Coordinates of C-alpha atoms and ligand atoms in Angstrom, one line a residue:
M15 CA 54.1 -52.7 32.2
N16 CA 53.8 -55.8 34.3
N17 CA 56.3 -58.6 34.8
E18 CA 54.6 -60.8 32.2
E19 CA 54.9 -58.1 29.6
L20 CA 58.5 -57.4 30.4
A21 CA 59.3 -61.1 30.1
E22 CA 57.6 -61.1 26.7
L23 CA 59.6 -58.1 25.6
I24 CA 62.8 -59.7 26.5
F25 CA 62.0 -63.2 25.2
P26 CA 59.5 -62.8 22.4
D27 CA 60.6 -66.0 20.7
V28 CA 60.4 -68.2 23.8
K29 CA 57.0 -69.8 23.5
E30 CA 57.5 -72.9 25.7
T31 CA 56.8 -72.9 29.5
L32 CA 57.9 -74.9 32.5
E33 CA 55.0 -77.3 31.8
D34 CA 56.5 -78.1 28.4
L35 CA 59.8 -78.8 30.0
D36 CA 58.2 -81.0 32.6
R37 CA 56.6 -83.0 29.9
R38 CA 59.9 -83.2 27.9
Y39 CA 61.8 -84.4 31.0
P40 CA 59.5 -86.5 33.1
P41 CA 60.8 -87.8 36.4
R42 CA 63.0 -90.8 36.1
N43 CA 61.5 -94.2 36.9
L44 CA 64.0 -95.5 39.4
P45 CA 63.8 -97.9 42.4
E46 CA 63.6 -96.5 45.9
G47 CA 66.9 -95.1 47.1
A48 CA 68.5 -95.0 43.7
K49 CA 70.7 -91.9 43.3
V50 CA 71.2 -89.9 40.1
T51 CA 74.7 -88.5 40.1
R52 CA 76.7 -86.7 37.5
F53 CA 80.2 -85.5 36.6
A54 CA 80.0 -82.0 35.1
P55 CA 83.4 -80.9 33.9
S56 CA 84.2 -77.7 32.1
P57 CA 86.3 -78.2 29.0
T58 CA 89.1 -76.0 30.1
G59 CA 92.0 -78.5 29.5
F60 CA 93.2 -81.8 30.8
L61 CA 91.5 -84.0 33.3
H62 CA 92.6 -82.9 36.7
T63 CA 93.3 -85.5 39.4
G64 CA 90.6 -83.8 41.5
G65 CA 88.2 -84.3 38.5
L66 CA 89.0 -88.0 38.4
F67 CA 88.3 -88.2 42.1
T68 CA 85.0 -86.3 41.8
S69 CA 83.9 -88.5 38.9
L70 CA 84.9 -91.6 40.7
V71 CA 82.8 -90.7 43.8
A72 CA 79.8 -89.7 41.6
R73 CA 80.1 -92.9 39.6
T74 CA 80.4 -95.0 42.7
V75 CA 77.3 -93.5 44.4
G76 CA 75.2 -93.7 41.2
K77 CA 76.1 -97.4 40.6
Q78 CA 76.1 -98.6 44.1
T79 CA 72.5 -97.4 44.7
G80 CA 71.3 -98.8 41.4
G81 CA 70.8 -95.4 40.0
V82 CA 72.3 -93.4 37.1
F83 CA 75.6 -91.7 36.6
Y84 CA 75.7 -89.3 33.7
L85 CA 78.2 -86.8 32.2
R86 CA 77.3 -83.2 31.4
L87 CA 79.7 -80.8 29.7
E88 CA 79.6 -77.4 31.3
D89 CA 80.8 -75.1 28.5
T90 CA 79.0 -71.9 29.2
D91 CA 82.2 -70.0 29.8
Q92 CA 83.2 -70.0 26.2
K93 CA 86.2 -67.7 26.8
R94 CA 87.8 -70.4 28.9
E95 CA 87.0 -73.3 26.6
I96 CA 89.7 -75.2 24.9
A97 CA 88.7 -76.9 21.6
G98 CA 88.6 -80.7 21.7
A99 CA 89.1 -80.7 25.5
G100 CA 85.7 -82.3 26.1
K101 CA 86.4 -85.2 23.9
E102 CA 89.8 -85.7 25.4
L103 CA 88.3 -85.7 28.9
I104 CA 85.9 -88.5 28.0
E105 CA 88.7 -90.6 26.6
Q106 CA 90.8 -90.1 29.7
L107 CA 87.8 -91.1 31.9
Q108 CA 87.3 -94.2 29.8
N109 CA 91.0 -95.1 30.5
F110 CA 90.0 -95.3 34.1
G111 CA 86.9 -97.4 33.3
I112 CA 84.6 -94.5 34.2
V113 CA 82.0 -94.7 31.6
P114 CA 78.8 -92.8 32.2
D115 CA 75.4 -94.5 31.7
E116 CA 74.2 -91.5 29.8
G117 CA 75.3 -88.0 28.7
Y118 CA 78.0 -86.5 26.6
F119 CA 80.4 -89.0 24.9
G120 CA 82.6 -86.8 22.8
D121 CA 81.1 -87.2 19.3
T122 CA 77.7 -88.5 20.5
E123 CA 75.2 -88.3 23.2
K124 CA 73.2 -91.0 24.9
G125 CA 70.1 -90.6 27.1
D126 CA 66.7 -89.0 27.3
Y127 CA 67.6 -85.9 29.3
G128 CA 69.8 -84.2 26.8
P129 CA 71.3 -82.2 25.3
Y130 CA 74.1 -82.9 27.7
V131 CA 76.3 -80.0 26.6
Q132 CA 75.2 -76.7 28.1
S133 CA 75.9 -74.5 25.1
K134 CA 73.2 -76.6 23.3
R135 CA 70.7 -75.9 26.0
A136 CA 70.4 -72.1 25.6
D137 CA 66.7 -72.3 24.6
I138 CA 65.9 -74.4 27.7
Y139 CA 67.6 -71.9 30.1
K140 CA 65.7 -69.0 28.4
I141 CA 62.3 -70.7 29.2
V142 CA 63.3 -70.8 32.9
I143 CA 64.7 -67.3 32.9
K144 CA 61.5 -66.0 31.3
E145 CA 59.6 -67.6 34.2
F146 CA 61.9 -66.0 36.7
I147 CA 61.1 -62.6 35.2
K148 CA 57.4 -63.3 35.1
R149 CA 57.6 -64.0 38.8
G150 CA 59.5 -60.9 39.5
R151 CA 62.6 -62.8 40.6
A152 CA 64.9 -61.6 37.7
Y153 CA 65.5 -58.4 36.0
P154 CA 67.6 -56.9 33.2
C155 CA 70.7 -55.1 34.3
F156 CA 72.2 -52.4 32.1
C157 CA 75.3 -51.7 34.2
T158 CA 78.4 -51.3 32.1
P159 CA 81.9 -52.5 33.2
E160 CA 82.6 -48.9 34.2
D161 CA 79.5 -48.8 36.4
L162 CA 80.6 -52.0 38.1
N163 CA 84.1 -50.7 38.6
L164 CA 82.7 -47.6 40.2
L165 CA 80.5 -49.7 42.4
R166 CA 83.5 -51.7 43.5
T167 CA 85.6 -48.7 44.4
T168 CA 82.6 -47.1 46.3
Q169 CA 82.1 -50.3 48.3
E170 CA 85.8 -50.6 49.1
A171 CA 85.8 -47.0 50.3
N172 CA 82.7 -47.6 52.4
K173 CA 84.2 -50.9 53.7
V174 CA 81.1 -52.8 52.9
I175 CA 80.7 -56.3 51.3
P176 CA 81.4 -56.0 47.6
G177 CA 78.8 -57.1 45.0
Y178 CA 75.5 -56.3 43.4
Y179 CA 73.0 -56.3 46.1
G180 CA 70.4 -54.3 48.1
L181 CA 70.9 -50.6 47.7
Y182 CA 73.9 -51.1 45.5
A183 CA 71.8 -53.0 42.9
K184 CA 71.0 -50.0 40.8
C185 CA 69.0 -51.7 38.0
R186 CA 67.0 -53.7 40.5
N187 CA 65.1 -50.5 41.3
Y188 CA 64.1 -49.6 37.7
S189 CA 60.5 -49.9 37.1
N190 CA 59.5 -52.3 34.3
D191 CA 58.6 -49.3 32.2
E192 CA 62.1 -47.8 32.7
A193 CA 63.7 -51.2 31.9
A194 CA 61.6 -51.6 28.8
E195 CA 62.6 -48.1 27.6
L196 CA 66.3 -49.0 27.9
I197 CA 65.8 -52.3 26.1
K198 CA 63.9 -50.7 23.3
A199 CA 66.7 -48.1 23.0
G200 CA 69.1 -51.0 22.4
K201 CA 71.1 -50.8 25.6
P202 CA 73.0 -54.1 26.2
Y203 CA 72.0 -56.0 29.3
V204 CA 72.4 -59.1 31.3
I205 CA 69.7 -60.8 33.5
R206 CA 70.1 -60.8 37.2
F207 CA 68.4 -62.8 39.9
K208 CA 66.5 -60.8 42.4
S209 CA 67.6 -62.1 45.8
M210 CA 65.4 -61.8 48.8
G211 CA 68.1 -62.8 51.2
D212 CA 69.9 -60.9 54.0
H213 CA 73.5 -61.7 54.6
T214 CA 73.3 -60.8 58.2
K215 CA 71.0 -63.7 58.6
Y216 CA 71.7 -67.4 58.4
I217 CA 70.5 -70.3 56.3
R218 CA 70.8 -73.8 57.6
V219 CA 72.2 -76.1 54.9
H220 CA 73.0 -79.8 54.8
D221 CA 76.1 -81.2 53.2
L222 CA 76.3 -85.0 53.0
I223 CA 79.9 -85.0 54.2
R224 CA 79.9 -82.0 56.6
G225 CA 76.4 -82.4 58.1
D226 CA 74.4 -79.3 59.0
L227 CA 76.0 -75.9 58.6
N228 CA 74.9 -72.4 59.2
L229 CA 75.9 -70.2 56.3
S230 CA 75.1 -66.5 55.6
Q231 CA 72.1 -66.1 53.4
N232 CA 72.7 -65.0 49.9
D233 CA 71.7 -61.4 49.1
Q234 CA 73.6 -61.0 45.8
D235 CA 71.7 -60.4 42.7
I236 CA 73.9 -62.7 40.7
V237 CA 74.0 -62.7 36.9
I238 CA 72.0 -65.6 35.6
M239 CA 72.2 -64.8 31.9
K240 CA 75.3 -63.2 30.4
S241 CA 75.2 -60.8 27.4
D242 CA 76.1 -63.8 25.1
G243 CA 72.7 -65.3 26.0
L244 CA 74.2 -68.2 28.0
P245 CA 73.6 -68.7 31.7
T246 CA 76.2 -68.6 34.4
Y247 CA 77.2 -71.8 36.2
H248 CA 74.8 -71.1 39.1
F249 CA 71.8 -70.9 36.9
A250 CA 72.8 -73.6 34.5
H251 CA 73.2 -76.1 37.2
L252 CA 69.9 -75.3 38.7
V253 CA 68.1 -76.0 35.4
D254 CA 70.1 -78.9 34.4
D255 CA 70.2 -80.8 37.7
H256 CA 66.5 -80.3 38.0
Y257 CA 65.5 -81.4 34.6
M258 CA 68.1 -84.2 34.4
G259 CA 66.8 -85.5 37.6
T260 CA 70.0 -85.3 39.6
T261 CA 69.4 -86.4 43.2
T262 CA 73.0 -86.0 44.5
I263 CA 75.5 -83.3 43.5
T264 CA 79.1 -84.2 44.2
R265 CA 81.4 -81.3 43.5
G266 CA 84.5 -79.6 44.7
E267 CA 84.4 -77.8 48.0
E268 CA 85.1 -74.5 46.3
W269 CA 81.4 -74.5 45.6
L270 CA 80.3 -74.8 49.2
S271 CA 80.3 -71.0 49.7
S272 CA 77.9 -70.7 46.7
L273 CA 75.4 -73.1 48.2
P274 CA 73.2 -70.4 49.7
I275 CA 72.8 -68.9 46.2
H276 CA 71.9 -72.2 44.8
L277 CA 69.4 -73.0 47.4
E278 CA 67.8 -69.6 47.0
L279 CA 67.5 -70.2 43.3
F280 CA 65.8 -73.6 43.9
E281 CA 63.4 -72.0 46.4
A282 CA 62.6 -69.1 44.1
I283 CA 61.4 -71.4 41.3
G284 CA 59.8 -73.8 43.7
W285 CA 61.8 -76.9 42.9
K286 CA 63.1 -79.4 45.4
A287 CA 66.9 -79.0 45.7
P288 CA 69.1 -82.0 45.3
E289 CA 71.4 -83.3 48.0
Y290 CA 74.9 -81.8 48.0
A291 CA 78.2 -83.3 48.9
H292 CA 81.2 -81.0 48.7
L293 CA 84.3 -83.1 48.2
P294 CA 87.6 -82.2 49.9
V295 CA 90.2 -80.6 47.7
I296 CA 93.3 -82.9 47.0
M297 CA 96.3 -81.5 48.8
K298 CA 100.0 -82.3 48.8
I299 CA 102.9 -81.7 51.1
D300 CA 105.2 -79.5 49.1
E301 CA 109.0 -79.3 49.0
N302 CA 109.0 -77.0 52.1
G303 CA 106.9 -79.4 54.1
S304 CA 103.7 -77.3 53.9
R305 CA 100.3 -78.5 52.9
R306 CA 98.8 -77.0 49.8
K307 CA 96.3 -77.6 47.0
L308 CA 97.5 -79.8 44.1
S309 CA 98.2 -77.1 41.6
K310 CA 97.7 -77.4 37.8
R311 CA 100.7 -75.2 37.2
K312 CA 103.2 -76.5 39.7
D313 CA 102.5 -80.2 40.1
A314 CA 102.9 -82.8 37.3
E315 CA 100.6 -85.2 39.3
A316 CA 97.8 -82.7 39.1
A317 CA 97.1 -83.9 35.6
V318 CA 95.8 -87.4 35.2
S319 CA 97.9 -87.9 32.1
Y320 CA 100.9 -87.9 34.3
F321 CA 99.9 -91.3 35.8
I322 CA 99.1 -92.7 32.4
E323 CA 102.4 -91.7 31.0
K324 CA 104.3 -93.2 34.0
G325 CA 102.4 -96.5 33.5
Y326 CA 100.5 -96.6 36.7
P327 CA 97.9 -99.4 36.5
V328 CA 94.5 -97.9 36.3
E329 CA 93.2 -100.1 39.1
G330 CA 96.0 -98.9 41.3
I331 CA 95.0 -95.3 40.8
I332 CA 91.3 -96.1 41.4
K333 CA 92.2 -98.0 44.6
Y334 CA 94.4 -95.2 45.8
L335 CA 91.7 -92.6 45.2
L336 CA 89.3 -94.7 47.2
T337 CA 91.7 -94.6 50.1
I338 CA 91.4 -90.8 49.9
A339 CA 87.7 -91.1 49.5
N340 CA 86.9 -93.3 52.5
S341 CA 88.8 -93.9 55.6
N342 CA 87.7 -97.5 55.9
F343 CA 88.7 -98.4 52.3
E344 CA 92.3 -99.5 53.2
E345 CA 91.1 -101.9 55.8
W346 CA 88.6 -103.3 53.3
L347 CA 91.4 -103.6 50.7
R348 CA 93.6 -105.5 53.1
E349 CA 90.8 -108.0 53.7
H350 CA 89.8 -108.2 50.1
P351 CA 93.0 -107.6 48.1
L352 CA 91.8 -109.3 45.0
D353 CA 88.2 -108.3 45.0
D354 CA 86.6 -105.9 42.6
V355 CA 86.5 -102.5 44.2
K356 CA 82.9 -102.2 43.1
N357 CA 82.1 -104.5 46.1
F358 CA 83.3 -101.9 48.5
T359 CA 80.4 -99.8 50.0
F360 CA 81.3 -96.2 49.8
S361 CA 79.7 -93.7 52.2
F362 CA 79.8 -90.0 52.5
S363 CA 80.1 -90.2 56.3
K364 CA 83.5 -91.9 56.0
M365 CA 85.0 -89.1 54.0
S366 CA 87.7 -87.0 55.6
L367 CA 86.8 -83.4 56.2
D368 CA 90.1 -81.7 55.9
G369 CA 91.8 -81.7 52.5
A370 CA 92.7 -85.2 51.3
L371 CA 96.4 -85.6 51.1
F372 CA 98.0 -87.0 48.0
D373 CA 100.7 -89.5 48.9
L374 CA 102.7 -90.7 45.9
P375 CA 104.7 -93.5 47.8
K376 CA 101.4 -95.0 48.9
L377 CA 100.0 -94.9 45.3
R378 CA 103.2 -96.7 44.2
N379 CA 102.7 -99.3 46.8
I380 CA 99.1 -100.0 45.9
S381 CA 100.1 -100.1 42.2
K382 CA 102.9 -102.6 42.9
E383 CA 100.3 -104.9 44.6
V384 CA 98.0 -104.5 41.7
L385 CA 100.7 -105.4 39.1
A386 CA 101.9 -108.3 41.2
Y387 CA 98.5 -110.0 41.2
K388 CA 97.7 -109.6 37.5
N389 CA 98.1 -112.7 35.3
V390 CA 100.9 -112.7 32.8
D391 CA 98.7 -112.3 29.7
T392 CA 97.2 -109.1 31.1
I393 CA 100.6 -107.8 32.1
Y394 CA 101.8 -108.6 28.6
N395 CA 98.9 -106.8 26.9
E396 CA 99.0 -103.8 29.2
A397 CA 102.8 -103.5 29.0
S398 CA 102.7 -103.7 25.2
L399 CA 100.0 -101.0 25.0
Y400 CA 101.9 -98.8 27.4
A401 CA 105.2 -99.3 25.6
S402 CA 103.7 -98.6 22.2
K403 CA 102.6 -95.2 23.5
Y404 CA 105.2 -94.1 26.0
D405 CA 108.3 -96.3 26.2
E406 CA 110.2 -96.9 23.0
N407 CA 112.9 -99.0 24.7
L408 CA 110.3 -101.4 26.2
K409 CA 108.5 -101.5 22.9
K410 CA 111.6 -102.6 21.1
F411 CA 112.4 -105.2 23.8
I412 CA 108.9 -106.8 23.6
L413 CA 108.8 -106.8 19.8
K414 CA 112.3 -108.4 19.6
Q415 CA 111.6 -111.2 22.1
P416 CA 107.9 -111.4 23.0
E417 CA 108.1 -114.9 24.4
M418 CA 111.1 -114.1 26.5
F419 CA 109.3 -111.0 27.8
K420 CA 106.3 -113.1 28.8
N421 CA 108.6 -115.5 30.6
I422 CA 110.4 -112.7 32.5
M423 CA 107.0 -111.2 33.5
N424 CA 105.9 -114.7 34.7
I425 CA 108.9 -115.2 37.1
E426 CA 107.4 -116.1 40.5
R427 CA 104.1 -114.6 39.5
N428 CA 101.7 -117.5 39.8
Q429 CA 102.0 -118.1 43.5
E430 CA 100.3 -117.2 46.7
H431 CA 102.8 -114.4 47.4
P432 CA 104.0 -113.2 44.0
R433 CA 107.1 -111.2 43.5
K434 CA 106.6 -107.5 43.6
D435 CA 109.1 -106.1 41.2
Y436 CA 107.4 -103.3 39.5
D437 CA 105.4 -100.4 40.8
V438 CA 104.5 -99.0 37.4
Y439 CA 105.1 -100.0 33.8
S440 CA 107.8 -97.5 33.3
D441 CA 109.9 -99.5 35.9
V442 CA 109.9 -102.6 33.7
F443 CA 112.5 -101.8 31.0
E444 CA 115.3 -100.8 33.4
K445 CA 114.8 -103.9 35.4
I446 CA 114.7 -106.4 32.6
K447 CA 116.9 -104.8 30.0
F448 CA 119.9 -107.1 30.8
F449 CA 118.0 -110.1 29.4
D450 CA 118.6 -108.6 25.9
K451 CA 121.9 -109.8 24.5
E452 CA 122.9 -106.6 22.7
I453 CA 121.9 -104.4 25.6
Y454 CA 123.8 -106.7 28.0
D455 CA 127.0 -106.4 25.9
E456 CA 126.7 -102.6 26.0
M457 CA 126.2 -102.7 29.7
L458 CA 129.1 -105.0 30.3
A459 CA 131.4 -102.8 28.2
K460 CA 130.7 -99.9 30.5
A461 CA 130.2 -101.8 33.8
E462 CA 132.4 -101.7 37.0
L463 CA 131.5 -105.2 38.1
P464 CA 130.6 -105.2 41.8
F465 CA 132.4 -108.4 42.9
N466 CA 133.1 -109.0 46.5
P467 CA 136.6 -107.6 47.1
Y468 CA 137.2 -110.1 49.9
I469 CA 137.1 -113.0 47.5
S470 CA 140.1 -113.4 45.3
K471 CA 139.7 -112.9 41.5
D472 CA 141.2 -116.3 40.9
L473 CA 138.7 -118.1 43.1
I474 CA 135.9 -116.1 41.4
K475 CA 137.1 -117.3 38.0
T476 CA 137.5 -120.9 39.1
V477 CA 134.0 -121.0 40.6
L478 CA 132.5 -119.4 37.5
K479 CA 134.3 -121.7 35.1
E480 CA 133.1 -124.7 36.9
F481 CA 129.6 -123.4 37.3
S482 CA 129.5 -122.8 33.6
S483 CA 130.8 -126.2 32.6
T484 CA 128.4 -128.0 34.8
L485 CA 125.3 -125.9 34.3
N486 CA 122.1 -127.9 34.1
V487 CA 118.7 -126.2 34.4
E488 CA 116.8 -129.2 33.1
V489 CA 116.3 -130.2 36.7
D490 CA 113.9 -128.6 39.2
E491 CA 114.9 -125.6 41.2
S492 CA 115.8 -127.4 44.4
T493 CA 117.9 -130.0 42.7
W494 CA 119.7 -127.2 40.8
F495 CA 120.2 -125.3 44.1
A496 CA 121.6 -128.3 45.8
S497 CA 124.2 -128.7 43.1
L498 CA 125.1 -125.0 43.5
K499 CA 125.7 -125.6 47.2
E500 CA 127.8 -128.6 46.3
L501 CA 129.9 -126.5 44.0
G502 CA 130.3 -123.8 46.6
A503 CA 131.2 -126.3 49.3
K504 CA 134.0 -127.7 47.1
H505 CA 135.6 -124.3 47.0
G506 CA 135.2 -123.4 50.6
F507 CA 131.7 -121.7 50.7
A508 CA 129.3 -122.5 53.5
S509 CA 126.0 -123.8 52.3
S510 CA 124.0 -121.2 54.4
V511 CA 124.6 -117.9 56.0
K512 CA 123.8 -119.4 59.4
E513 CA 126.5 -122.0 59.0
Y514 CA 129.0 -119.4 57.8
K515 CA 128.3 -117.2 60.8
K516 CA 128.9 -120.0 63.2
D517 CA 132.4 -120.5 62.0
K518 CA 133.6 -117.7 59.7
D519 CA 137.2 -118.7 59.8
S520 CA 136.6 -122.1 58.2
Y521 CA 135.0 -120.6 55.1
V522 CA 135.8 -118.1 52.3
G523 CA 132.2 -117.1 52.2
H524 CA 128.7 -118.6 51.9
I525 CA 126.3 -119.7 49.2
G526 CA 124.9 -116.2 48.8
D527 CA 128.3 -115.1 47.6
V528 CA 128.4 -117.8 45.0
A529 CA 124.9 -116.8 43.8
E530 CA 126.0 -113.1 43.7
M531 CA 129.0 -113.9 41.5
I532 CA 126.6 -115.5 39.0
R533 CA 124.2 -112.7 39.2
I534 CA 126.9 -110.2 38.4
C535 CA 127.9 -112.2 35.4
L536 CA 124.3 -112.3 34.1
T537 CA 123.2 -108.8 34.8
T538 CA 126.4 -106.7 35.6
S539 CA 124.7 -105.8 38.9
K540 CA 123.9 -107.6 42.1
N541 CA 120.2 -107.6 41.4
S542 CA 118.3 -110.1 39.4
P543 CA 114.9 -111.8 39.6
N544 CA 115.0 -115.4 40.9
L545 CA 118.3 -116.7 39.7
Y546 CA 117.1 -120.1 38.6
S547 CA 114.4 -118.6 36.4
T548 CA 116.9 -116.1 35.0
L549 CA 119.2 -118.9 34.0
K550 CA 116.5 -120.8 32.4
I551 CA 115.2 -117.8 30.5
L552 CA 118.6 -116.8 29.3
T553 CA 119.4 -120.4 28.3
P554 CA 122.6 -122.2 29.2
S555 CA 124.5 -121.1 26.0
E556 CA 123.9 -117.4 26.7
V557 CA 124.8 -117.9 30.4
R558 CA 128.1 -119.4 29.3
R559 CA 128.7 -116.7 26.8
R560 CA 128.2 -114.1 29.5
I561 CA 130.4 -115.9 32.0
D562 CA 133.2 -116.2 29.5
S563 CA 133.0 -112.5 28.7
V564 CA 133.1 -111.6 32.4
I565 CA 136.0 -113.9 33.1
Q566 CA 137.9 -112.1 30.3
K567 CA 137.2 -108.8 31.9
I568 CA 138.3 -109.5 35.4
Ligands
LIG8 N1 81.6 -77.2 36.0 C1 81.8 -77.2 37.3 C2 83.3 -77.4 37.6 O1 84.0 -77.8 36.8 C3 81.0 -78.3 38.0 C4 80.6 -78.2 39.4 C5 79.5 -79.2 39.6 O2 79.8 -80.4 39.5 O3 78.4 -78.8 39.8 O4 83.7 -77.1 38.7

């Protein structure tokens, strides 16, 4: 029996050939230099921070070269699949503005190169596997799990490289007639690739980030079709990336060691291999100060949902991931703080080679900048959306006093150097809750008011009473502040810290102490946003009410 006949015996229903596939998936008509990239997640659960990073890089490369970025769902490992995870993944990516040009979109698909879900492509893979068998580059393997266990123990005892290769590849040596007998007798089998490599020799590979590398050749007869009729990752990616026209594969560095297998598969079928970029794994410094991979089990921040639940602005996360992606991004960001990051030119050569380090304080800093420069309507909408999903207290606050919320968010916002009060949306409620009358009353009932112990209670009361009775915020900020200084001066407070320091004995304190007293009355703490704005937003009658309550308490 020749190879052709064996292929026919194994796949009698497969009538199409590579030529048919070539016609079905013609080359893409794209301008010179355009790259076709993809994100190819497996639906095994939540979107991992590393996955977001990978998809961001793929999207950036596809878009910036005027090419195509598509999404393919890699669900051939049906044992590991979690129902609904693919759809959730798409939604999470969309949260980050990562919307593929084509591919799998949850309930639908878009594009001419589909299906974009691997489990729906079984017939396509079979056409190619049949061709591999015809060419003598694949064969059925009847080894049982027991056979493979025995193989492993023998190899361990002999201290040789484990796996199914060379002399150890028992089924490789069956003649086609012998294989056909076993198939006809109903023996279950998988299909293996017939490798021609030699692991004592090297293959020179090129990685877009790492440059040229010498890796050991592949000699493993890897499984290309499992007993459930679906291919393994190695084979599926060969077929899909070829027929979907991928030019550039961006994937995790855990795949680098499989590159010789993949290149051998491309060579065996005679297709041009795409370019590969193996992205660094995202690391963190753990509690003991050592560097390790961000772990799905141990680290909350390994799941992208963590950032959404904490209310990180999406642009902050994207900008942060770009600082990991390219060493020159931060400098670009400093020079173009308000520019769309799409204007940054990403390059593989500027990607760091050792694991990218995840730095939460840096992410918070970037996010703080992002929030500070958003306009108030955007802040209002995003905070409302965030609160409706994740922050009941903030939600109640906004619904009760939407205008006031807007005014609070607008304090010192529209200016060249806006205030930077909030890193993330989950910071907001704690910082603004004192504006709410009822919450304020509860806070005051419990508070230990932090008045300056060096200023007498009587003086504090006198100043507060006079402040309250003369309060006028219908004037501009500098006029108001001048009157505050006047009030302070009347009671022995220097009008600036500098003046106070020059002659401490002549004063009871300085204007900052007066402002602090008022702050404490309004917020129960020493911190508040700009005092003038706070007074205006609270309104004079509420300010007086608060001052009266505090005076009674001290
Ligand atoms: N499904 C593979 C993974 O999730 C994709 C690797 C690739 O992008 O080729 O790791």
